[in-house]
Short mmCIF file of C-alpha atoms (C1' of nucleotides) in Angstrom, two decimals:
data_model
loop_
_atom_site.label_atom_id
_atom_site.label_comp_id
_atom_site.label_asym_id
_atom_site.label_seq_id
_atom_site.Cartn_x
_atom_site.Cartn_y
_atom_site.Cartn_z
CA MET X 1 15.72 -12.56 -10.70
CA SER X 2 15.96 -14.79 -7.53
CA TRP X 3 14.15 -13.85 -4.45
CA THR X 4 16.65 -12.44 -2.28
CA ASP X 5 15.97 -12.18 1.56
CA GLU X 6 16.02 -8.28 1.20
CA ARG X 7 13.60 -8.18 -2.09
CA ILE X 8 11.29 -10.60 0.22
CA ALA X 9 11.63 -8.20 2.87
CA THR X 10 10.74 -5.11 0.31
CA LEU X 11 8.22 -7.18 -0.89
CA LYS X 12 5.96 -7.89 2.48
CA LYS X 13 6.43 -4.05 3.89
CA MET X 14 5.33 -3.20 0.70
CA TRP X 15 2.37 -5.78 0.18
CA GLU X 16 1.69 -4.68 3.85
CA GLY X 17 1.81 -1.19 3.23
CA GLY X 18 -0.44 -1.20 0.90
CA SER X 19 1.21 -0.60 -2.27
CA THR X 20 -0.10 -2.91 -5.43
CA ALA X 21 1.52 -5.73 -6.78
CA SER X 22 2.55 -3.80 -9.90
CA GLN X 23 4.04 -1.01 -7.64
CA ILE X 24 6.32 -3.59 -6.00
CA ALA X 25 7.14 -5.31 -9.20
CA GLU X 26 8.09 -2.20 -10.08
CA GLU X 27 10.22 -1.30 -7.02
CA LEU X 28 11.74 -4.48 -6.95
CA GLY X 29 12.36 -4.61 -11.08
CA GLY X 30 13.43 -7.97 -13.08
CA VAL X 31 9.86 -9.41 -11.86
CA SER X 32 6.53 -9.08 -13.49
CA ARG X 33 3.30 -8.56 -11.44
CA ASN X 34 2.13 -11.83 -11.21
CA ALA X 35 5.66 -13.01 -9.84
CA VAL X 36 4.93 -10.61 -7.03
CA ILE X 37 1.53 -11.64 -6.60
CA GLY X 38 2.28 -15.37 -6.67
CA LYS X 39 5.50 -15.07 -4.08
CA ALA X 40 3.17 -12.96 -1.82
CA HIS X 41 0.98 -16.15 -1.61
CA ARG X 42 3.64 -18.18 -1.28
CA LEU X 43 4.46 -16.18 1.68
CA GLY X 44 1.60 -16.47 3.19
CA LEU X 45 0.21 -12.74 2.63
CA LYS X 46 -2.74 -12.61 1.95
CA SER X 47 -5.35 -10.69 -0.07
CA ARG X 48 -5.21 -7.01 1.90
CA PRO X 49 -7.40 -3.94 0.41
CA SER X 50 -7.87 -5.01 -3.01
CA PRO X 51 -9.88 -3.03 -5.53
CA VAL X 52 -11.54 -5.74 -6.82
CA LYS X 53 -13.41 -6.92 -3.76
CA ALA X 54 -14.05 -3.53 -2.54
CA ALA X 55 -17.19 -3.86 -2.44
CA GLU X 56 -17.13 -2.97 1.60
CA LYS X 57 -19.87 -0.29 1.79
CA LYS X 58 -20.32 0.11 6.15
CA LYS X 59 -23.12 2.72 6.14
CA ALA X 60 -25.68 3.25 8.45
CA ALA X 61 -27.97 3.35 5.56
CA PRO X 62 -31.70 1.53 6.17
CA LYS X 63 -30.43 -1.55 4.09
CA ALA X 64 -32.57 -4.01 4.73
CA LYS X 65 -30.45 -6.72 2.84
CA PRO X 66 -27.43 -7.75 4.90
CA ALA X 67 -26.49 -9.65 1.62
CA PRO X 68 -26.91 -13.41 1.71
CA LYS X 69 -23.14 -14.01 1.43
CA PRO X 70 -23.37 -16.94 -1.43
CA ALA X 71 -20.44 -19.29 -1.85
CA ALA X 72 -17.28 -18.71 -3.76
CA LYS X 73 -17.44 -20.14 -6.89
CA LYS X 74 -14.17 -21.89 -6.78
CA ALA X 75 -12.27 -23.63 -3.65
CA ALA X 76 -11.32 -20.14 -2.37
CA PRO X 77 -13.23 -19.56 0.82
CA ARG X 78 -11.03 -16.22 1.96
CA PRO X 79 -12.83 -15.33 5.21
CA ALA X 80 -11.55 -11.75 5.01
CA PRO X 81 -13.52 -9.77 7.05
CA LYS X 82 -11.50 -6.89 7.07
CA PRO X 83 -12.64 -5.34 10.52
CA ALA X 84 -11.83 -1.84 9.35
CA PRO X 85 -10.38 0.17 12.15
CA ALA X 86 -12.63 3.19 12.27
CA PRO X 87 -10.66 5.33 14.62
CA ALA X 88 -11.78 8.65 15.59
CA ALA X 89 -10.02 10.75 13.16
CA ALA X 90 -11.95 13.38 13.95
CA ALA X 91 -9.10 15.40 16.28
CA PRO X 92 -5.89 14.97 14.93
CA LYS X 93 -3.36 16.25 17.63
CA PRO X 94 -0.97 18.71 16.19
CA ALA X 95 1.99 17.75 17.00
CA ALA X 96 4.39 20.83 17.12
CA LYS X 97 6.90 18.87 16.54
CA ALA X 98 9.52 21.59 15.55
CA GLY X 99 12.07 19.39 13.42
CA GLY X 100 14.35 22.06 13.34
CA GLY X 101 13.69 23.62 10.36
CA THR X 102 10.57 25.62 11.37
CA THR X 103 9.33 28.75 9.47
CA PRO X 104 8.15 31.56 11.37
CA SER X 105 7.29 33.34 8.44
CA GLN X 106 4.08 31.35 8.86
CA PRO X 107 2.03 34.01 10.82
CA LEU X 108 -0.97 31.19 10.24
CA PRO X 109 -4.00 33.59 10.41
CA ASN X 110 -6.07 30.75 12.24
CA LYS X 111 -9.17 32.88 11.61
CA THR X 112 -11.04 29.52 11.57
CA PRO X 113 -10.22 27.77 14.73
CA ASP X 114 -11.67 24.88 14.72
CA LEU X 115 -13.41 24.45 11.29
CA PRO X 116 -11.47 22.04 9.07
CA LYS X 117 -12.51 22.15 5.46
CA ILE X 118 -13.71 18.22 5.07
CA VAL X 119 -15.64 17.15 2.12
CA SER X 120 -15.86 13.54 2.90
CA VAL X 121 -14.28 10.35 4.78
CA GLY X 122 -12.65 7.76 3.45
CA PRO X 123 -12.65 4.03 3.52
CA GLY X 124 -10.37 3.85 6.39
CA GLY X 125 -11.91 6.43 8.47
CA PHE X 126 -9.55 9.31 6.89
CA LEU X 127 -10.69 12.31 6.21
CA ARG X 128 -10.50 13.24 2.63
CA GLN X 129 -10.44 17.06 1.81
CA GLY X 130 -10.89 18.87 -1.42
CA PRO X 131 -7.99 19.40 -3.98
CA GLY X 132 -6.96 22.86 -2.83
CA ASP X 133 -6.21 21.76 1.25
CA GLN X 134 -3.92 18.81 0.16
CA GLN X 135 -2.45 18.06 3.48
CA ALA X 136 -2.94 21.70 5.31
CA PRO X 137 -4.69 20.59 8.72
CA ILE X 138 -3.33 17.83 9.43
CA PRO X 139 0.48 18.61 9.59
CA PRO X 140 1.36 21.74 11.56
CA ALA X 141 4.76 21.13 9.78
CA PRO X 142 5.15 23.88 7.39
CA PRO X 143 6.32 23.22 3.97
CA ARG X 144 9.54 20.68 4.60
CA ARG X 145 11.54 19.01 2.03
CA LEU X 146 14.03 16.28 2.82
CA VAL X 147 15.73 18.07 6.03
CA PRO X 148 19.48 17.88 6.05
CA ALA X 149 18.93 17.81 9.89
CA LYS X 150 20.78 14.19 10.44
CA PRO X 151 23.26 14.12 7.32
CA SER X 152 24.69 10.64 7.94
CA PRO X 153 25.66 9.84 11.48
CA GLU X 154 25.16 6.20 12.36
CA ILE X 155 22.55 3.92 11.61
CA ALA X 156 22.81 3.29 15.28
CA ASP X 157 19.55 4.61 16.38
CA LYS X 158 17.71 3.98 13.48
CA THR X 159 14.79 1.56 13.06
CA SER X 160 16.05 -1.40 10.96
CA LEU X 161 13.90 -4.44 10.06
CA LEU X 162 14.17 -6.32 13.32
CA ASP X 163 13.49 -3.16 15.49
CA LEU X 164 9.93 -3.27 13.86
CA SER X 165 6.97 -4.08 16.21
CA ASP X 166 3.33 -3.04 16.50
CA LYS X 167 4.21 -0.28 18.32
CA VAL X 168 6.70 1.58 15.94
CA CYS X 169 5.66 3.37 12.60
CA ARG X 170 6.69 0.87 9.83
CA TRP X 171 7.47 3.48 7.31
CA PRO X 172 10.20 2.78 5.04
CA MET X 173 13.40 5.07 4.59
CA GLY X 174 15.49 4.76 1.70
CA HIS X 175 16.07 1.86 -0.60
CA PRO X 176 16.26 -1.93 0.63
CA GLY X 177 19.73 -2.90 0.51
CA GLU X 178 21.62 0.32 0.79
CA PRO X 179 23.39 0.92 4.13
CA ASP X 180 21.10 3.60 5.36
CA PHE X 181 17.78 2.18 4.63
CA HIS X 182 15.83 2.08 7.99
CA PHE X 183 12.14 2.32 9.16
CA CYS X 184 10.65 5.53 10.36
CA GLY X 185 10.23 4.07 14.39
CA GLU X 186 8.08 6.62 15.57
CA ALA X 187 4.84 6.00 17.83
CA VAL X 188 2.29 4.65 15.57
CA ASN X 189 -1.17 6.05 14.76
CA PRO X 190 -3.05 3.56 17.11
CA GLY X 191 -4.66 0.99 14.92
CA PHE X 192 -2.34 1.62 11.93
CA PRO X 193 1.43 0.45 10.99
CA TYR X 194 2.19 3.97 10.41
CA CYS X 195 2.72 6.97 12.65
CA VAL X 196 0.24 9.97 12.19
CA GLU X 197 2.55 11.64 9.53
CA HIS X 198 3.21 8.80 7.91
CA CYS X 199 -0.37 7.64 7.57
CA GLY X 200 -1.05 11.03 5.98
CA ARG X 201 1.06 9.69 3.20
CA ALA X 202 0.09 6.20 3.54
CA TYR X 203 -3.80 6.75 3.34
CA GLN X 204 -4.79 9.18 0.49
CA ALA X 205 -7.76 9.80 -1.53
CA GLN X 206 -7.22 7.72 -4.77
CA LEU X 207 -6.97 9.69 -7.85
CA PRO X 208 -8.41 9.09 -10.97
CA ARG X 209 -6.36 6.69 -13.08
CA GLY X 210 -5.44 8.63 -15.83
CA ALA X 211 -4.30 11.48 -13.20
CA ARG X 212 -1.97 9.61 -10.84
CA ARG X 213 1.26 11.55 -9.90
CA PRO X 214 4.33 9.52 -9.83
CA PRO X 215 6.29 11.30 -7.41
CA PRO X 216 4.54 10.93 -4.34
CA PRO X 217 2.59 8.26 -4.26
CA LEU X 218 4.97 5.74 -2.61
CA PRO X 219 7.72 5.53 0.00
CA PHE X 220 11.32 4.85 -0.83
CA GLY X 221 12.00 8.08 -1.56
CA GLY X 222 10.86 7.52 -5.38
CA PRO X 223 11.92 5.33 -7.74
CA ARG X 224 15.20 4.11 -7.86
CA VAL X 225 17.86 5.24 -10.22
CA ARG X 226 19.44 2.28 -12.50
"C1'" DC I 1 -9.89 -1.18 -22.42
"C1'" DC I 2 -8.25 0.00 -18.02
"C1'" DC I 3 -6.71 -1.39 -13.83
"C1'" DT I 4 -7.00 -4.90 -9.82
"C1'" DG I 5 -5.83 -9.39 -6.73
"C1'" DA I 6 -6.45 -15.11 -7.28
"C1'" DT I 7 -5.82 -19.00 -8.71
"C1'" DT I 8 -4.04 -22.54 -12.20
"C1'" DC I 9 -0.19 -25.10 -13.60
"C1'" DG I 10 3.69 -26.19 -16.38
"C1'" DC I 11 8.39 -25.93 -15.23
"C1'" DG D 1 9.26 -22.66 -5.70
"C1'" DC D 2 8.59 -19.91 -9.34
"C1'" DG D 3 5.88 -17.20 -12.70
"C1'" DA D 4 2.91 -16.58 -17.14
"C1'" DA D 5 -1.68 -17.69 -17.95
"C1'" DT D 6 -5.84 -17.32 -16.85
"C1'" DC D 7 -9.56 -16.06 -14.49
"C1'" DA D 8 -12.46 -12.84 -12.19
"C1'" DG D 9 -14.15 -8.44 -10.58
"C1'" DG D 10 -14.08 -2.71 -10.20
#
DNA sequence: CCCTGATTCGC
DNA sequence: GCGAATCAGG
């Protein structure tokens, strides 16, 4: 397998999107995890949130030891300070985006007006919720599943790879290389590469290793059928 | 052991 | 440039 333009683009997108090298390799197909990593480095992409060096514990605890930070053993001075945006995710704006397929049969008691059941706060500043209320509070939109609202008119107004900027959501829709592949294009959640809705999908609490569910974690609408 | 990314080095 | 082997860490 050779690194075509599309494959490189996919690699970049997924790498920046936070996918692991294994997931990227699986999506691309025909390449190993090492190949992805090697290529990523050759492309100039550099270490994003890697579980290995997740020694980032920002806590207001009375820790009198700011860590002396010893020099790296090998010649690899990777100054990845990781600013950590930490936006005020306390008030997720309930964008009443009635995308055609609303379900009016949802009375939504709203007995507890402002009382989000938040268990803890994730690393990126996102709210980590209990298992029961998965994505309930964030998107007010009812359970919608693949709305055929816009079947396949044109790719005219779709956000292509070239239309990406810091202001629009970079969430990929469809598979790269396919005619209708595009990106979300919505206004981004400030400080993040995705819109609010996709931030909710991109930044989820990592479940235990053994209990990962294959279907939801990644974009691209699921694994490609080969 | 599993996983992760980083780096090396022969090709 | 490529990627398997290896390294290093959680």
